[in-house]
Short mmCIF file of N, CA and C in Angstrom, two decimals:
data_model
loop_
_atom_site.label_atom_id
_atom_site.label_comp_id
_atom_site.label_asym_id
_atom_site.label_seq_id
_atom_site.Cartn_x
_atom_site.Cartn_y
_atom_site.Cartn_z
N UNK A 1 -2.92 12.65 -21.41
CA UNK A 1 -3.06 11.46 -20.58
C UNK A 1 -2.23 10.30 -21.13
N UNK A 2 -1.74 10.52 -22.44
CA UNK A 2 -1.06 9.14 -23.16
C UNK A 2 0.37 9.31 -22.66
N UNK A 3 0.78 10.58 -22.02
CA UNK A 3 2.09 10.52 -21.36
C UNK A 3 2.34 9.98 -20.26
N UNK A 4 1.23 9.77 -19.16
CA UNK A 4 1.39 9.14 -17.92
C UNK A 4 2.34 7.91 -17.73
N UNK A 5 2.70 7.64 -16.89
CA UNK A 5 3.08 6.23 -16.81
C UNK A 5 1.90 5.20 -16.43
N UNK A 6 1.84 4.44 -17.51
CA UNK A 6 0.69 3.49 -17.25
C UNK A 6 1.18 2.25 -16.86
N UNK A 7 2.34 1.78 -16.78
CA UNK A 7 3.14 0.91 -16.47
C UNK A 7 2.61 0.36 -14.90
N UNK A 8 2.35 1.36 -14.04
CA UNK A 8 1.73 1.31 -12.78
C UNK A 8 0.38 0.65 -12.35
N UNK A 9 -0.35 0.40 -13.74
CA UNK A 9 -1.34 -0.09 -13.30
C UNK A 9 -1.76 -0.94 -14.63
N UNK A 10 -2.82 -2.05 -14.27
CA UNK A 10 -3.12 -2.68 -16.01
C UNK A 10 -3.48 -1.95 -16.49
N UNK A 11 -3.61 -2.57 -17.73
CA UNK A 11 -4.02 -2.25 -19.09
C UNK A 11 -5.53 -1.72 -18.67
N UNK A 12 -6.39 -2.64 -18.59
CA UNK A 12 -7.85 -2.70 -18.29
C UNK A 12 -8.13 -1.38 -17.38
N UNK A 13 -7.76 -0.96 -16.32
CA UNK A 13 -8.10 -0.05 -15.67
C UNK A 13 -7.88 1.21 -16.69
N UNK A 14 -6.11 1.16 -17.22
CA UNK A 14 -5.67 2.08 -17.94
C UNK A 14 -6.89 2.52 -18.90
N UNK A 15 -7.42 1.78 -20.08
CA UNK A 15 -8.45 1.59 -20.48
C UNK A 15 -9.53 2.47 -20.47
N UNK A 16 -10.29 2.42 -19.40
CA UNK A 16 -11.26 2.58 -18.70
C UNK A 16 -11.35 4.58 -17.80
N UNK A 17 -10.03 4.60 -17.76
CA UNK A 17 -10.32 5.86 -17.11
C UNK A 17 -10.01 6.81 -17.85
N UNK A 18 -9.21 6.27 -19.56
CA UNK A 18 -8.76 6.77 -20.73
C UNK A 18 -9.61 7.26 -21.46
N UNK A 19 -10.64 6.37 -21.52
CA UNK A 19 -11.81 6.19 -22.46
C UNK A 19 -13.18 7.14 -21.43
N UNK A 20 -12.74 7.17 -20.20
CA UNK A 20 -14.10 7.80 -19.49
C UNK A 20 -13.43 9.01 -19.69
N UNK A 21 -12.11 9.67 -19.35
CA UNK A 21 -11.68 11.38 -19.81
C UNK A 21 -11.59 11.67 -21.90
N UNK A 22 -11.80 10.36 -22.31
CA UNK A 22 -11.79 11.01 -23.70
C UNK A 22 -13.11 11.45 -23.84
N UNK A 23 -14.27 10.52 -23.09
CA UNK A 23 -15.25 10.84 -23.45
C UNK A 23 -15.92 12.60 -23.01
N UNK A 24 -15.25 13.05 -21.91
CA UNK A 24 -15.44 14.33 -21.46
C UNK A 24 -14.43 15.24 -21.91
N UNK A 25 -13.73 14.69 -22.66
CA UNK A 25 -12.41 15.57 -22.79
C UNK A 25 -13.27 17.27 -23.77
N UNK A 26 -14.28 17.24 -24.26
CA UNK A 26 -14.85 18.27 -25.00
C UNK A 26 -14.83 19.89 -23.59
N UNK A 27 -15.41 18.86 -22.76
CA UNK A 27 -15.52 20.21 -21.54
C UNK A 27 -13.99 20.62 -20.69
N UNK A 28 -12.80 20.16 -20.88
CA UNK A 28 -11.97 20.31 -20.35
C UNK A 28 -11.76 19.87 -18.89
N UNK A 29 -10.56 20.11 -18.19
CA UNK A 29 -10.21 19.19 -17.05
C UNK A 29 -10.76 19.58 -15.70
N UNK A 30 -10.96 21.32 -15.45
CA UNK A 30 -11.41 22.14 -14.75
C UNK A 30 -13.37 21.46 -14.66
N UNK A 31 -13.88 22.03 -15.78
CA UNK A 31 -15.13 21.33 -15.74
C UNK A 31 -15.67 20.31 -16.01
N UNK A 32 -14.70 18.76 -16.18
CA UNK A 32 -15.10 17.56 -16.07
C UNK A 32 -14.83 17.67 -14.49
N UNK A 33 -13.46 17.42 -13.67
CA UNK A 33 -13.50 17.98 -12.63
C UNK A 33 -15.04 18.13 -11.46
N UNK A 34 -15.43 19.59 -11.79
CA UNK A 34 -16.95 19.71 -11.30
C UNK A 34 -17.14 19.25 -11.24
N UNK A 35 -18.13 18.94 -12.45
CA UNK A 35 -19.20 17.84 -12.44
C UNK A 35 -19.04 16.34 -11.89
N UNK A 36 -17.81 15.89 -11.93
CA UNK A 36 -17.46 14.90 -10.97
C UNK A 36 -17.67 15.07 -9.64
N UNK A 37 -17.69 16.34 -8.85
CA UNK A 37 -17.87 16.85 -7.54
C UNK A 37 -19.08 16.85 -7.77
N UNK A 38 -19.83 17.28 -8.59
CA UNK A 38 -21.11 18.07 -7.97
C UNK A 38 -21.92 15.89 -8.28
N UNK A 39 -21.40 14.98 -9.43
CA UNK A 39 -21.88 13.77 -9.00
C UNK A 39 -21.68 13.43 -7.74
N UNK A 40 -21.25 13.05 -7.04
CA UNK A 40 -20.45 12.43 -5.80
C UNK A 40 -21.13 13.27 -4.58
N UNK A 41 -21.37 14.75 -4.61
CA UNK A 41 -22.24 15.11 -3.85
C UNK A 41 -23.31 15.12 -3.52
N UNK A 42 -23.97 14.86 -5.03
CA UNK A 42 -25.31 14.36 -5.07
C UNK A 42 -25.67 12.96 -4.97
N UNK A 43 -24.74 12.31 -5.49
CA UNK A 43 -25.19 10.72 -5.07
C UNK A 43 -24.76 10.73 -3.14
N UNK A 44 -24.08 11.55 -2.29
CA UNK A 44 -23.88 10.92 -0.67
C UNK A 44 -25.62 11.87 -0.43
N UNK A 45 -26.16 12.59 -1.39
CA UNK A 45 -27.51 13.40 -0.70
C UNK A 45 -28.43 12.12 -0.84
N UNK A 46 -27.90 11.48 -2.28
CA UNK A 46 -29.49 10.57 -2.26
C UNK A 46 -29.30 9.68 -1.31
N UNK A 47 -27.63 9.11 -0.85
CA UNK A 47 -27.59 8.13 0.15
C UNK A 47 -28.56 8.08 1.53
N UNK A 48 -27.88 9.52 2.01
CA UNK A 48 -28.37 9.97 3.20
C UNK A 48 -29.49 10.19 3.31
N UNK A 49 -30.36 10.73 2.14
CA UNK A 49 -31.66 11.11 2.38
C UNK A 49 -32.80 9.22 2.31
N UNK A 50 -32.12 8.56 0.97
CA UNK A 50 -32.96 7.91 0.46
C UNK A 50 -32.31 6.18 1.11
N UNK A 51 -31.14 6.23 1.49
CA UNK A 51 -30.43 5.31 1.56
C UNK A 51 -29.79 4.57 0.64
N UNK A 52 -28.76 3.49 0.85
CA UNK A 52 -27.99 2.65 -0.10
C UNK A 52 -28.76 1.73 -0.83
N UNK A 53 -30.00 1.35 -1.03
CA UNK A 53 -30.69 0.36 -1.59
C UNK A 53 -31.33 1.53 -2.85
N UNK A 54 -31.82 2.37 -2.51
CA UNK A 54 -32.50 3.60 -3.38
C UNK A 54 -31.62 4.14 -3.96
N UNK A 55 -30.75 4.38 -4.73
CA UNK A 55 -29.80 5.64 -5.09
C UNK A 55 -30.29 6.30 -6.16
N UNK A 56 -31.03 6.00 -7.06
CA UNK A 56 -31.50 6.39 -8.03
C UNK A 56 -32.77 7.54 -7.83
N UNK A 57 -33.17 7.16 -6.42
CA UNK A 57 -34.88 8.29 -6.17
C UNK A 57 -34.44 9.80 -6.31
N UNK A 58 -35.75 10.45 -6.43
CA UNK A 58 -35.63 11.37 -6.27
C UNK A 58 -35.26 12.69 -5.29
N UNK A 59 -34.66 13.27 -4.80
CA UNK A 59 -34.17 13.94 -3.37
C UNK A 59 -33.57 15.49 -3.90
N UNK A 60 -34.60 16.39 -3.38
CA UNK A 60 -34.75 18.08 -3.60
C UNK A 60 -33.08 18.04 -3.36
N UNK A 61 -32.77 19.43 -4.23
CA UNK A 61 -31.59 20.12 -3.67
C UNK A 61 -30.25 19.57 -4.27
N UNK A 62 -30.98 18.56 -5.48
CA UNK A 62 -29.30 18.19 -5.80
C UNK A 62 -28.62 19.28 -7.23
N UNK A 63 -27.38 19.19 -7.00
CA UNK A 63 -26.75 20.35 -7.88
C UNK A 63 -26.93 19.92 -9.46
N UNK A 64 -27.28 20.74 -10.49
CA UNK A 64 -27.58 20.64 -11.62
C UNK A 64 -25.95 19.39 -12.49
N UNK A 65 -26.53 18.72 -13.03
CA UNK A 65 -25.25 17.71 -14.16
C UNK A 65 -26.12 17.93 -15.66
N UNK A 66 -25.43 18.62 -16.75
CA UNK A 66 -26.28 18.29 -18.09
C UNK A 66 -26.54 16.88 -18.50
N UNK A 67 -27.57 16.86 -18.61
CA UNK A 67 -28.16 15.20 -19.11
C UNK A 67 -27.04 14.77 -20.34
N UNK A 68 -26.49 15.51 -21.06
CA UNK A 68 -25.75 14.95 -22.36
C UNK A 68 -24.49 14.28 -21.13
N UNK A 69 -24.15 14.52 -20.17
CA UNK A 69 -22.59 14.30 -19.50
C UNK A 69 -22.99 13.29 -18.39
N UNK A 70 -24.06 13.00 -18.45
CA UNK A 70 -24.69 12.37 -17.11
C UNK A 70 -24.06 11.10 -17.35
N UNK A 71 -24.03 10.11 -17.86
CA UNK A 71 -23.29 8.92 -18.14
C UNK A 71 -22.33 8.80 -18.53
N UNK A 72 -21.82 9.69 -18.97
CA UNK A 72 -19.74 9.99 -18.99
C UNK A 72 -19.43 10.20 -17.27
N UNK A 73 -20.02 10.97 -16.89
CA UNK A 73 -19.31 11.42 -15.83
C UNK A 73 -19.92 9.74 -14.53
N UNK A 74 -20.74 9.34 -14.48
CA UNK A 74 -20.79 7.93 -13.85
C UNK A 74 -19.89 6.84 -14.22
N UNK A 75 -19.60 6.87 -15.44
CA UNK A 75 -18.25 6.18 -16.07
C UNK A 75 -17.16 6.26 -15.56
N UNK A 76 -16.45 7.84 -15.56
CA UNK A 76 -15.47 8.43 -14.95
C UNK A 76 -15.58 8.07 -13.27
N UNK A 77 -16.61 8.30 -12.93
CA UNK A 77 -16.86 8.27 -11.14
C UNK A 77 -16.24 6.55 -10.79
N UNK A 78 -16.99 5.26 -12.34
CA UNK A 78 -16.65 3.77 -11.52
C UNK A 78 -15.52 3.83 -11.69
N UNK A 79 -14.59 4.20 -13.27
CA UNK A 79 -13.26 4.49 -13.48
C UNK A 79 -12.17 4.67 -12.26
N UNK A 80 -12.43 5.59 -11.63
CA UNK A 80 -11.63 5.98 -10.32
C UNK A 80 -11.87 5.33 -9.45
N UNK A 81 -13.09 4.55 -8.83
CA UNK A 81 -13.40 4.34 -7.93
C UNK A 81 -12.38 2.87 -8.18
N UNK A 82 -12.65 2.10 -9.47
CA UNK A 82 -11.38 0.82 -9.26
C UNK A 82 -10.65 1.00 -9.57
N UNK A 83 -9.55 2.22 -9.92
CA UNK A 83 -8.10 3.14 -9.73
C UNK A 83 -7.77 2.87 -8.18
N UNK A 84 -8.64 3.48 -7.47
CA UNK A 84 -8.85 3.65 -6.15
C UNK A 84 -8.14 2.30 -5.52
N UNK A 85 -9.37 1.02 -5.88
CA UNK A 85 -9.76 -0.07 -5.16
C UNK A 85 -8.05 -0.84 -5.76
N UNK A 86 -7.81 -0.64 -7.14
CA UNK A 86 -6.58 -1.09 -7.00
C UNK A 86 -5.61 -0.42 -6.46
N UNK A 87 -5.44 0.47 -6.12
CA UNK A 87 -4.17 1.34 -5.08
C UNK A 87 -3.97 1.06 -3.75
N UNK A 88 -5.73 1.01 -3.13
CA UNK A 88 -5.51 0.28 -1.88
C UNK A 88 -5.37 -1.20 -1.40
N UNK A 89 -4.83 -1.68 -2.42
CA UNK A 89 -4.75 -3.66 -1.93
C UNK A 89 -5.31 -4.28 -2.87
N UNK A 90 -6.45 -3.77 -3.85
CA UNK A 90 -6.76 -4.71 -4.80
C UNK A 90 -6.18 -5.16 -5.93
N UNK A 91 -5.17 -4.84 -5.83
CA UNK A 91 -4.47 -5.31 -7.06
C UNK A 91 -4.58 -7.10 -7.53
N UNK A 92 -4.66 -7.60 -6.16
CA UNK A 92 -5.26 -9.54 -6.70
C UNK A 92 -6.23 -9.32 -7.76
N UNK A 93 -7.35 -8.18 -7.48
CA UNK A 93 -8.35 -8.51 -8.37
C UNK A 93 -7.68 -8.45 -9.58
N UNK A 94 -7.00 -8.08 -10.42
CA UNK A 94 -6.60 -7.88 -11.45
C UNK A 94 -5.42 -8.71 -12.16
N UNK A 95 -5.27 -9.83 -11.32
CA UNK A 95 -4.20 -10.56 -11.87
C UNK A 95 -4.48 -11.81 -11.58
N UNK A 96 -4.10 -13.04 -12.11
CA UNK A 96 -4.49 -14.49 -11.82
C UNK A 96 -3.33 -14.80 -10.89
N UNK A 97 -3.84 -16.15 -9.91
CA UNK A 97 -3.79 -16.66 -8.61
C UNK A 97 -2.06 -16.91 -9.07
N UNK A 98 -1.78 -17.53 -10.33
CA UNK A 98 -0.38 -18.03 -10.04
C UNK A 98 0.37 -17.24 -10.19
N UNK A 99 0.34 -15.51 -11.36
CA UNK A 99 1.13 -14.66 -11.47
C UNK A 99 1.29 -14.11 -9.60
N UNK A 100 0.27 -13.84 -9.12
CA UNK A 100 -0.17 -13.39 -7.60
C UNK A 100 1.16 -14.00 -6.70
N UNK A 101 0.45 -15.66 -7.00
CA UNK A 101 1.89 -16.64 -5.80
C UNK A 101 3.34 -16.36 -6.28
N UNK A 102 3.54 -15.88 -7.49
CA UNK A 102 5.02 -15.99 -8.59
C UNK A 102 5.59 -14.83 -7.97
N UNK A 103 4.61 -13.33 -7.72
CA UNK A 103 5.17 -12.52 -7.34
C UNK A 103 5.51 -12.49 -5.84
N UNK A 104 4.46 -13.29 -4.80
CA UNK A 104 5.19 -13.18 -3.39
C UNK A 104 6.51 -13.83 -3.23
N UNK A 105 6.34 -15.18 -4.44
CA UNK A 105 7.38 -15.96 -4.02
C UNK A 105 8.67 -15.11 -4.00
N UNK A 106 8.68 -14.63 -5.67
CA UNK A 106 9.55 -13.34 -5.41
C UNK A 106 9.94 -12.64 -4.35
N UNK A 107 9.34 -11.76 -3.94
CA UNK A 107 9.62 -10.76 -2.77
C UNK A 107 9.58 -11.66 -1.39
N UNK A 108 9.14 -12.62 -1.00
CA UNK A 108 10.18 -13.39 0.03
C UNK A 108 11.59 -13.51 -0.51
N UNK A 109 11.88 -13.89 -0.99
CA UNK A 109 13.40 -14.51 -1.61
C UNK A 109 14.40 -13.23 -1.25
N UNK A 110 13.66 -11.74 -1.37
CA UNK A 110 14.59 -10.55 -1.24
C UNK A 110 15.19 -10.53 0.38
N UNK A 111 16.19 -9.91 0.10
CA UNK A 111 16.90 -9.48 1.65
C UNK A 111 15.72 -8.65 2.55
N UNK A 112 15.58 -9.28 3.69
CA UNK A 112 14.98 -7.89 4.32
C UNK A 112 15.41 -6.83 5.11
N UNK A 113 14.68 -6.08 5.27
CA UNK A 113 15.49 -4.66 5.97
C UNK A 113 15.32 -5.23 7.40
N UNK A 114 16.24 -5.15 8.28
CA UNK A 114 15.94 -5.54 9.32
C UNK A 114 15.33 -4.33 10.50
N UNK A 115 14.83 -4.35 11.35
CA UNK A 115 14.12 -3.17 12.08
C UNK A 115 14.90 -2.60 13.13
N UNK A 116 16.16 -2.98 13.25
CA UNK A 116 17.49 -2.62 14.27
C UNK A 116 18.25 -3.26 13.39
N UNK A 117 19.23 -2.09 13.06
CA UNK A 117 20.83 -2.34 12.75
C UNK A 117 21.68 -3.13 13.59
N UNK A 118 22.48 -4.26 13.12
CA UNK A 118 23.34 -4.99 13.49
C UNK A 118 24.04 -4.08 14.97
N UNK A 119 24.93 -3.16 14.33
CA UNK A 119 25.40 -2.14 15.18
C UNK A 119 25.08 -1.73 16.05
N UNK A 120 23.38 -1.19 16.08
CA UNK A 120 23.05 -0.37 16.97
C UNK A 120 22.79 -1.44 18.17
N UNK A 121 22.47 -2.63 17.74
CA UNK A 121 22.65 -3.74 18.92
C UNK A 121 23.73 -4.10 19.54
N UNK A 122 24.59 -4.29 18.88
CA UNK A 122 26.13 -4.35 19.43
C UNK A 122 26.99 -3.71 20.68
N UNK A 123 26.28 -1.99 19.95
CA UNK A 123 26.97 -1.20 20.59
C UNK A 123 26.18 -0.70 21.95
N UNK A 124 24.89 -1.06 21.81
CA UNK A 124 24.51 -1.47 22.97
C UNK A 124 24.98 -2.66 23.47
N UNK A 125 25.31 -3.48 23.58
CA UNK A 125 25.42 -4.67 24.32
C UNK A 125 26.93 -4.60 24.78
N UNK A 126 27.79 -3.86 23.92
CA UNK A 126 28.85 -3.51 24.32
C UNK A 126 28.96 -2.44 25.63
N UNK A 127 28.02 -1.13 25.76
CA UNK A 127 27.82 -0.06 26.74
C UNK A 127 27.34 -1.25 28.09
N UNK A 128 26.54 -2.63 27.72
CA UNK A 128 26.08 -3.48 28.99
C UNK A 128 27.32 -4.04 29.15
N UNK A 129 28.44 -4.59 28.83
CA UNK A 129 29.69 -5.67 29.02
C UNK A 129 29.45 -6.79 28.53
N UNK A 130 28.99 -6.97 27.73
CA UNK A 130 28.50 -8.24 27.10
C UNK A 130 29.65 -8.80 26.94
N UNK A 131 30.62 -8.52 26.51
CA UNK A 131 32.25 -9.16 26.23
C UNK A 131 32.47 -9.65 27.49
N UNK A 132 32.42 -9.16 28.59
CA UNK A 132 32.77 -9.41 29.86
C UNK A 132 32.21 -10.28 30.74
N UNK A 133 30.98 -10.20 30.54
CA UNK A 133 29.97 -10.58 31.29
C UNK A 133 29.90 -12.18 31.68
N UNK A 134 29.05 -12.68 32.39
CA UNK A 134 29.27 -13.96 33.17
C UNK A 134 28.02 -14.79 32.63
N UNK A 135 26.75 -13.97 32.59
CA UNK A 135 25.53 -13.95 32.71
C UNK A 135 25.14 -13.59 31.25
N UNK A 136 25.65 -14.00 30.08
CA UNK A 136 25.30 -12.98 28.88
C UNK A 136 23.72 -13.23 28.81
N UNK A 137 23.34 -14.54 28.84
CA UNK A 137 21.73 -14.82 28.83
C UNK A 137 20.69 -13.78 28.96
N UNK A 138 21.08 -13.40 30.54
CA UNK A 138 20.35 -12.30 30.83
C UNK A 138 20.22 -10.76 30.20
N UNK A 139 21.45 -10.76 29.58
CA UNK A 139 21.44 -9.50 28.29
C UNK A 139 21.06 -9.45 27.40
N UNK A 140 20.93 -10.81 27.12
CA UNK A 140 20.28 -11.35 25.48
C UNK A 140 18.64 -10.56 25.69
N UNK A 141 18.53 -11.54 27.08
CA UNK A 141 16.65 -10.91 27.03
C UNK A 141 16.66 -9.65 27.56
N UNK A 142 17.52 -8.72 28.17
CA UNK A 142 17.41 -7.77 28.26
C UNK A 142 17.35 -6.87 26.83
N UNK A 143 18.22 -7.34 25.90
CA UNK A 143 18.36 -6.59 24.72
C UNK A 143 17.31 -6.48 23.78
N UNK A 144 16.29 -7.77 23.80
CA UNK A 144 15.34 -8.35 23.23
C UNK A 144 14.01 -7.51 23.72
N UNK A 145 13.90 -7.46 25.30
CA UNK A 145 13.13 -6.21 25.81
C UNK A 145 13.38 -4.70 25.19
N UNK A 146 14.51 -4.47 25.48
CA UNK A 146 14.99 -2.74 25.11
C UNK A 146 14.68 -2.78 23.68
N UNK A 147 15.23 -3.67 22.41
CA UNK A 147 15.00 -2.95 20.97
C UNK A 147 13.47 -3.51 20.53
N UNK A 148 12.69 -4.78 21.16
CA UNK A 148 11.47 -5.35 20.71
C UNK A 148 11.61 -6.13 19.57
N UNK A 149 12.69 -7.17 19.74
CA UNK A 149 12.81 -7.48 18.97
C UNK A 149 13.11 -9.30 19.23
N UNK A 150 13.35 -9.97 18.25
CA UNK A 150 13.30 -11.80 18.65
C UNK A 150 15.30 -11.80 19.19
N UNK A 151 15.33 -13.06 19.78
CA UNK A 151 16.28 -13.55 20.75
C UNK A 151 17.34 -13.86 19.30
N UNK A 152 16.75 -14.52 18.56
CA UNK A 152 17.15 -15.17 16.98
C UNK A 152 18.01 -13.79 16.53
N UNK A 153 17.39 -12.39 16.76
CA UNK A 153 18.06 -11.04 15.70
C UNK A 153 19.28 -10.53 17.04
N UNK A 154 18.90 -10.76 17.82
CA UNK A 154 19.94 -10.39 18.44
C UNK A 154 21.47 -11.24 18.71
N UNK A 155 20.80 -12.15 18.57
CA UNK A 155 22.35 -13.33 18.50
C UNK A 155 22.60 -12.89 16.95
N UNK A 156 22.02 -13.04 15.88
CA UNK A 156 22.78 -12.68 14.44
C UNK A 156 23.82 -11.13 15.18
N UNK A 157 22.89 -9.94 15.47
CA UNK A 157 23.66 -9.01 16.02
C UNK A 157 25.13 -9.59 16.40
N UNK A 158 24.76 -9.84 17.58
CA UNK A 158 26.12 -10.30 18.04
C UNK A 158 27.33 -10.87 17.49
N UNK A 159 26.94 -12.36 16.45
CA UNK A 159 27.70 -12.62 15.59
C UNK A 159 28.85 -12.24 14.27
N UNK A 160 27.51 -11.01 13.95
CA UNK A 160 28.08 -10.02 13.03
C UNK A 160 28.79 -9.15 13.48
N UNK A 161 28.89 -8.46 14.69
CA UNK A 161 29.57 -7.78 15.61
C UNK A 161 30.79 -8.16 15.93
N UNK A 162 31.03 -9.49 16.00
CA UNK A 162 32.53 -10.22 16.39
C UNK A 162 32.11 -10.27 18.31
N UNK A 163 30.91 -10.15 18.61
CA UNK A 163 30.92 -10.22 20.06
C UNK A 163 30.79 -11.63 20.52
N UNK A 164 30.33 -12.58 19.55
CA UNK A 164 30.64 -13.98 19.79
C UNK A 164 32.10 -14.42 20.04
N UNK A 165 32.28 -15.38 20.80
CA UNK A 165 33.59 -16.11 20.97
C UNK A 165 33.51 -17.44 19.80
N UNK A 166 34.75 -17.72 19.82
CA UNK A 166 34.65 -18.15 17.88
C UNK A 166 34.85 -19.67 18.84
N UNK A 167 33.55 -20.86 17.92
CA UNK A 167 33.94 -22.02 18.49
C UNK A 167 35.26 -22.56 18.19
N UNK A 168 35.29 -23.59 19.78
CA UNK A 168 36.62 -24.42 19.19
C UNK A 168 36.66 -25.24 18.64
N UNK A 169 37.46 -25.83 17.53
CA UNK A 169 37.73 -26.70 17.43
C UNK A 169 38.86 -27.93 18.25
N UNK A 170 38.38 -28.87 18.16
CA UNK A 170 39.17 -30.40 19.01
C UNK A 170 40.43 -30.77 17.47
N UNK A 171 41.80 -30.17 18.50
CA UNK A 171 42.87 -30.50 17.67
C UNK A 171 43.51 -32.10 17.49
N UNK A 172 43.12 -32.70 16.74
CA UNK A 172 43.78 -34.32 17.08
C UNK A 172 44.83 -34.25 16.38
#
């Protein structure tokens, strides 16, 4: 586990799910594994049977865990569960408000991918006569309909295209 890339996630989590597989590491990966299944199956029995306020009652039929592993393997179960919670979006929880704003500010500042290629607008607007045309207005919002996209990306299109006519300048 010390080979992983931990770079991907903090320290603290790193930590935590390090220290919950060292603590099982005696039974190996196959049968820590299990017993992680057979927890998780038995805690949705007590849910269902006993509900979310009860989890602890008693409820027939749950699959055997050795009492020595019983609190390693609940360790391991919260371990993943905020692995989890940071993979899907929580990553704020784990970092303070200004590193948080430092990094969006960042990633605004990057180029974005735009969702239609310059080109592929162009060369549509070129197949309409846009060069030709009398009425370009009406192509603009036609073009804006066909790719779904703002009036603003399609004039850059155009510009970048050379389908604009280049202003004049007043020669004195």
């Amino acid at each position: 586990m010390t080979n992983a890339p931990r770079w991907r996630f903090p320290p603290i989590l790193w930590r935590k799910v390090c220290g919950a597989l060292d603590a099982l590491s005696s039974l190996g990966h196959e049968e820590t594994m299990d017993l992680l299944a057979r927890y998780r199956r038995n805690r949705c029995k007590r849910i269902a049977t006993q509900g979310v306020l009860n989890p602890r009652a008693w409820v027939d039929g749950l699959e055997p865990i050795p009492f020595a592993h019983q609190r390693a393997i609940e360790r391991l179960d919260e371990a993943f569960e905020e692995l989890h919670h940071y993979r899907d979006g929580g990553a704020g929880d784990y970092s303070a408000i200004g590193v948080e704003s430092e990094i969006n500010r960042r990633r605004a500042q990057q180029p974005r991918k735009s969702s239609h290629e310059h080109g592929e607008i162009c060369a549509w607007m070129r197949r309409k006569g846009y060069e030709a045309s009398d009425d370009k207005r009406t192509l603009i919002a036609d073009a804006v309909s066909f790719f779904g996209t703002s009036e603003s990306t399609v004039r850059r299109a155009i510009r970048a295209g050379g389908l604009a006519r280049k202003k004049r300048t007043a020669v004195t």
